[in-house]
């Protein structure tokens, strides 16, 4: 299935759902229609249990240059609300899914584009990609979860440097800081990102969902609280079909074929 809402292309390759931002003439800067289309797509994917991985990408020369500043220039307060509201709701929906989220990044990831990238579970970036949180350069703080993700990924001191200086950095630096998982030749990025997403889509989806939520909420609990959360999550996994398949495959000395259930 492939559908188009002009600014967002929604497709499917097996168990992998693809979301491609599609305003290449504006480096995929988010306008209100794109933000609303992203929210609608997130709800659609969350309701489809056959989706076992989600792959984000951008059309044209870059992943995303951030929010559309023309929207903010026309009406700063209402424009910000119209952009941020659906984006934040969409991210909350995607974070609640079991399906892992992979970002395929090239060209540039700036402002909200970088913030959005940070919400992915895995990030594969092309050589030559440039990154800039950029908000401070227009006199703004941040949105789309950057203040949540950055300190968790790179530590408070480095997060403050990235956010408050608003400087550009390259893919090698992003990988060294732990913002991305892999840097790939640009010619290989699309193929490798899809292969990575398909590998995740073949995994035990229920277990992957519990793992991504345990990791993301671990900073909010003390150790006893996290141990309780792990125990509850493990018991939930133990009721899944994939758990039984994995146990049976182990004793049969075979590789399990997980169903995502």
Short mmCIF file of C-alpha atoms in Angstrom, two decimals:
data_model
loop_
_atom_site.label_atom_id
_atom_site.label_comp_id
_atom_site.label_asym_id
_atom_site.label_seq_id
_atom_site.Cartn_x
_atom_site.Cartn_y
_atom_site.Cartn_z
CA UNK A 1 0.00 0.00 0.00
CA UNK A 2 1.26 3.44 -0.86
CA UNK A 3 -0.74 6.61 -0.24
CA UNK A 4 0.11 10.26 -0.68
CA UNK A 5 -1.02 13.35 1.17
CA UNK A 6 1.30 15.46 -1.02
CA UNK A 7 3.61 16.50 1.81
CA UNK A 8 3.83 13.02 3.36
CA UNK A 9 4.15 9.74 1.48
CA UNK A 10 2.99 6.65 3.36
CA UNK A 11 4.03 3.28 2.01
CA UNK A 12 4.55 -0.34 2.93
CA UNK A 13 7.26 -2.91 2.20
CA UNK A 14 6.20 -6.12 3.86
CA UNK A 15 5.96 -5.54 7.61
CA UNK A 16 7.79 -2.19 7.35
CA UNK A 17 5.72 0.99 7.09
CA UNK A 18 7.47 3.95 5.45
CA UNK A 19 6.84 7.63 6.10
CA UNK A 20 8.62 10.00 3.71
CA UNK A 21 8.43 13.75 4.19
CA UNK A 22 7.78 15.21 0.77
CA UNK A 23 8.38 18.94 0.43
CA UNK A 24 11.73 18.66 -1.34
CA UNK A 25 11.60 22.22 -2.65
CA UNK A 26 11.57 23.44 0.96
CA UNK A 27 14.02 20.81 2.27
CA UNK A 28 10.94 19.14 3.78
CA UNK A 29 10.33 21.99 6.23
CA UNK A 30 7.22 21.12 8.24
CA UNK A 31 4.13 23.14 7.42
CA UNK A 32 0.70 22.66 8.97
CA UNK A 33 -0.61 20.18 6.35
CA UNK A 34 2.51 18.04 6.81
CA UNK A 35 2.19 18.12 10.60
CA UNK A 36 -1.46 17.05 10.39
CA UNK A 37 -0.68 14.36 7.81
CA UNK A 38 2.06 13.02 10.10
CA UNK A 39 -0.41 12.78 12.98
CA UNK A 40 -3.02 11.02 10.84
CA UNK A 41 -0.41 8.54 9.60
CA UNK A 42 0.80 7.84 13.14
CA UNK A 43 -2.72 6.95 14.24
CA UNK A 44 -3.18 4.75 11.17
CA UNK A 45 0.05 2.84 11.83
CA UNK A 46 -0.67 2.44 15.53
CA UNK A 47 -4.03 0.84 14.71
CA UNK A 48 -2.42 -1.67 12.32
CA UNK A 49 -0.87 -4.57 14.26
CA UNK A 50 0.75 -5.89 11.10
CA UNK A 51 3.19 -2.96 11.17
CA UNK A 52 6.36 -4.29 12.80
CA UNK A 53 8.80 -1.45 12.04
CA UNK A 54 8.50 2.15 10.85
CA UNK A 55 11.05 3.88 8.61
CA UNK A 56 11.22 7.69 8.42
CA UNK A 57 12.95 9.48 5.54
CA UNK A 58 12.92 12.69 3.56
CA UNK A 59 12.52 13.26 -0.18
CA UNK A 60 14.99 15.29 -2.21
CA UNK A 61 18.26 16.72 -0.94
CA UNK A 62 17.70 16.47 2.80
CA UNK A 63 15.87 14.75 5.64
CA UNK A 64 14.27 17.89 7.10
CA UNK A 65 15.26 21.53 7.57
CA UNK A 66 12.90 22.08 10.52
CA UNK A 67 9.61 23.92 10.83
CA UNK A 68 8.38 26.17 8.04
CA UNK A 69 9.39 29.63 9.25
CA UNK A 70 6.81 31.25 6.96
CA UNK A 71 4.11 29.75 9.19
CA UNK A 72 5.75 31.29 12.25
CA UNK A 73 6.32 34.62 10.56
CA UNK A 74 2.65 34.93 9.63
CA UNK A 75 1.43 34.30 13.18
CA UNK A 76 4.16 33.34 15.67
CA UNK A 77 1.96 32.12 18.52
CA UNK A 78 -0.84 30.43 16.61
CA UNK A 79 1.58 29.11 13.99
CA UNK A 80 3.68 27.48 16.69
CA UNK A 81 0.59 25.88 18.21
CA UNK A 82 -0.61 24.61 14.82
CA UNK A 83 2.76 22.98 14.12
CA UNK A 84 3.74 21.72 17.57
CA UNK A 85 0.36 20.27 18.60
CA UNK A 86 0.04 17.57 15.93
CA UNK A 87 3.77 16.82 15.91
CA UNK A 88 3.87 16.18 19.64
CA UNK A 89 0.73 14.06 19.53
CA UNK A 90 2.13 12.03 16.64
CA UNK A 91 5.35 11.32 18.52
CA UNK A 92 3.41 10.18 21.57
CA UNK A 93 1.43 7.79 19.36
CA UNK A 94 4.56 6.38 17.70
CA UNK A 95 6.31 6.02 21.08
CA UNK A 96 3.41 3.87 22.30
CA UNK A 97 3.77 1.37 19.46
CA UNK A 98 5.65 -1.90 19.73
CA UNK A 99 7.14 -1.35 16.26
CA UNK A 100 10.65 0.17 16.40
CA UNK A 101 11.21 3.52 14.69
CA UNK A 102 14.16 3.92 12.30
CA UNK A 103 15.28 7.23 10.78
CA UNK A 104 17.07 7.33 7.41
CA UNK A 105 18.81 10.71 7.35
CA UNK A 106 20.69 12.52 4.60
CA UNK A 107 21.59 16.02 3.53
CA UNK A 108 20.47 18.04 6.51
CA UNK A 109 18.61 17.48 9.77
CA UNK A 110 18.02 20.83 11.45
CA UNK A 111 15.63 22.28 14.00
CA UNK A 112 12.54 20.14 14.25
CA UNK A 113 14.14 17.76 11.74
CA UNK A 114 16.91 16.99 14.19
CA UNK A 115 14.44 16.84 17.08
CA UNK A 116 12.32 14.35 15.14
CA UNK A 117 15.37 12.27 14.27
CA UNK A 118 16.29 12.08 17.96
CA UNK A 119 12.97 10.35 18.72
CA UNK A 120 13.86 7.37 16.52
CA UNK A 121 15.15 4.20 18.14
CA UNK A 122 17.82 3.86 15.46
CA UNK A 123 19.34 6.45 13.10
CA UNK A 124 21.29 5.65 9.94
CA UNK A 125 22.85 8.70 8.27
CA UNK A 126 24.59 9.32 4.96
CA UNK A 127 28.13 10.60 4.83
CA UNK A 128 28.05 14.37 4.40
CA UNK A 129 24.86 14.88 6.41
CA UNK A 130 24.85 18.09 8.46
CA UNK A 131 23.08 18.58 11.79
CA UNK A 132 22.06 21.69 13.71
CA UNK A 133 19.47 22.04 16.46
CA UNK A 134 19.19 25.66 15.28
CA UNK A 135 16.29 26.87 17.44
CA UNK A 136 18.42 29.38 19.31
CA UNK A 137 19.37 30.96 15.99
CA UNK A 138 15.77 32.21 15.60
CA UNK A 139 15.35 33.09 19.27
CA UNK A 140 13.39 29.96 20.22
CA UNK A 141 13.87 27.14 22.70
CA UNK A 142 13.03 23.70 21.24
CA UNK A 143 10.19 21.29 20.60
CA UNK A 144 9.48 17.79 19.24
CA UNK A 145 11.13 16.21 22.29
CA UNK A 146 14.68 17.53 21.79
CA UNK A 147 15.07 18.53 25.45
CA UNK A 148 14.01 15.00 26.47
CA UNK A 149 16.17 13.08 24.01
CA UNK A 150 19.40 15.06 23.89
CA UNK A 151 20.45 14.77 27.56
CA UNK A 152 19.65 11.06 27.48
CA UNK A 153 21.74 10.49 24.38
CA UNK A 154 24.78 12.71 24.97
CA UNK A 155 24.61 13.90 28.60
CA UNK A 156 23.59 17.26 29.98
CA UNK A 157 26.81 19.18 29.29
CA UNK A 158 26.97 18.23 25.61
CA UNK A 159 23.21 18.67 25.20
CA UNK A 160 23.45 22.25 26.44
CA UNK A 161 26.29 22.91 24.01
CA UNK A 162 24.32 21.58 21.05
CA UNK A 163 21.17 23.45 22.04
CA UNK A 164 22.57 26.78 23.20
CA UNK A 165 25.33 27.36 20.64
CA UNK A 166 23.29 26.34 17.59
CA UNK A 167 26.33 25.21 15.64
CA UNK A 168 26.46 22.90 12.64
CA UNK A 169 28.18 19.53 12.99
CA UNK A 170 28.79 16.63 10.64
CA UNK A 171 27.82 12.96 10.58
CA UNK A 172 31.12 11.74 12.01
CA UNK A 173 30.67 14.05 14.99
CA UNK A 174 27.05 12.96 15.42
CA UNK A 175 28.10 9.31 15.45
CA UNK A 176 30.90 9.99 17.93
CA UNK A 177 28.46 11.74 20.29
CA UNK A 178 25.96 8.87 20.06
CA UNK A 179 23.26 10.78 18.18
CA UNK A 180 23.26 8.31 15.30
CA UNK A 181 24.00 4.60 15.02
CA UNK A 182 25.78 4.36 11.67
CA UNK A 183 27.25 6.53 8.93
CA UNK A 184 26.90 5.04 5.47
CA UNK A 185 27.86 6.01 1.93
CA UNK A 186 25.03 8.07 0.48
CA UNK A 187 24.55 5.59 -2.36
CA UNK A 188 23.93 2.77 0.15
CA UNK A 189 21.73 4.60 2.65
CA UNK A 190 18.26 3.78 1.33
CA UNK A 191 19.02 0.10 0.76
CA UNK A 192 20.77 -0.33 4.10
CA UNK A 193 18.08 1.54 6.05
CA UNK A 194 15.33 -0.64 4.59
CA UNK A 195 17.34 -3.79 5.31
CA UNK A 196 17.83 -2.60 8.88
CA UNK A 197 14.12 -1.91 9.31
CA UNK A 198 13.22 -5.29 7.79
CA UNK A 199 15.58 -7.02 10.20
CA UNK A 200 13.77 -5.38 13.11
CA UNK A 201 10.41 -6.27 11.57
CA UNK A 202 11.34 -9.95 11.73
CA UNK A 203 12.00 -9.72 15.45
CA UNK A 204 9.70 -10.47 18.40
CA UNK A 205 7.62 -7.29 18.14
CA UNK A 206 6.00 -7.53 21.57
CA UNK A 207 9.39 -7.89 23.23
CA UNK A 208 10.87 -5.05 21.17
CA UNK A 209 8.02 -2.80 22.22
CA UNK A 210 8.54 -3.59 25.89
CA UNK A 211 12.28 -3.04 25.53
CA UNK A 212 11.96 0.36 23.85
CA UNK A 213 9.57 1.57 26.56
CA UNK A 214 11.66 0.18 29.41
CA UNK A 215 14.73 1.98 28.09
CA UNK A 216 12.91 5.25 27.46
CA UNK A 217 11.31 5.38 30.91
CA UNK A 218 14.29 4.08 32.90
CA UNK A 219 15.45 7.59 33.85
CA UNK A 220 12.12 8.21 35.56
CA UNK A 221 12.46 5.41 38.15
CA UNK A 222 14.80 4.30 40.87
CA UNK A 223 16.27 0.80 40.62
CA UNK A 224 13.48 -0.97 42.58
CA UNK A 225 10.89 0.72 40.40
CA UNK A 226 12.71 -0.28 37.23
CA UNK A 227 13.03 -3.86 38.44
CA UNK A 228 9.27 -3.95 38.97
CA UNK A 229 8.71 -2.57 35.47
CA UNK A 230 11.06 -5.17 33.99
CA UNK A 231 9.24 -7.96 35.82
CA UNK A 232 5.86 -6.79 34.54
CA UNK A 233 7.15 -6.43 30.99
CA UNK A 234 8.72 -9.89 31.03
CA UNK A 235 5.46 -11.45 32.20
CA UNK A 236 3.66 -9.70 29.34
CA UNK A 237 6.21 -11.09 26.88
CA UNK A 238 5.72 -14.56 28.36
CA UNK A 239 2.08 -14.51 27.23
CA UNK A 240 3.03 -13.78 23.61
CA UNK A 241 3.15 -16.28 20.78
CA UNK A 242 6.70 -15.22 19.95
CA UNK A 243 7.92 -16.13 23.44
CA UNK A 244 6.66 -19.68 23.00
CA UNK A 245 8.15 -19.81 19.50
CA UNK A 246 11.48 -18.60 20.83
CA UNK A 247 11.57 -21.12 23.67
CA UNK A 248 10.57 -24.01 21.41
CA UNK A 249 13.14 -22.99 18.79
CA UNK A 250 15.86 -22.85 21.44
CA UNK A 251 15.25 -26.44 22.55
CA UNK A 252 14.90 -27.58 18.92
CA UNK A 253 18.21 -25.82 18.11
CA UNK A 254 16.52 -23.84 15.36
CA UNK A 255 16.23 -20.15 14.50
CA UNK A 256 12.79 -18.92 15.49
CA UNK A 257 10.48 -17.36 12.94
CA UNK A 258 8.67 -14.70 14.93
CA UNK A 259 5.16 -13.60 14.00
CA UNK A 260 5.00 -10.32 15.89
CA UNK A 261 2.25 -11.63 18.19
#
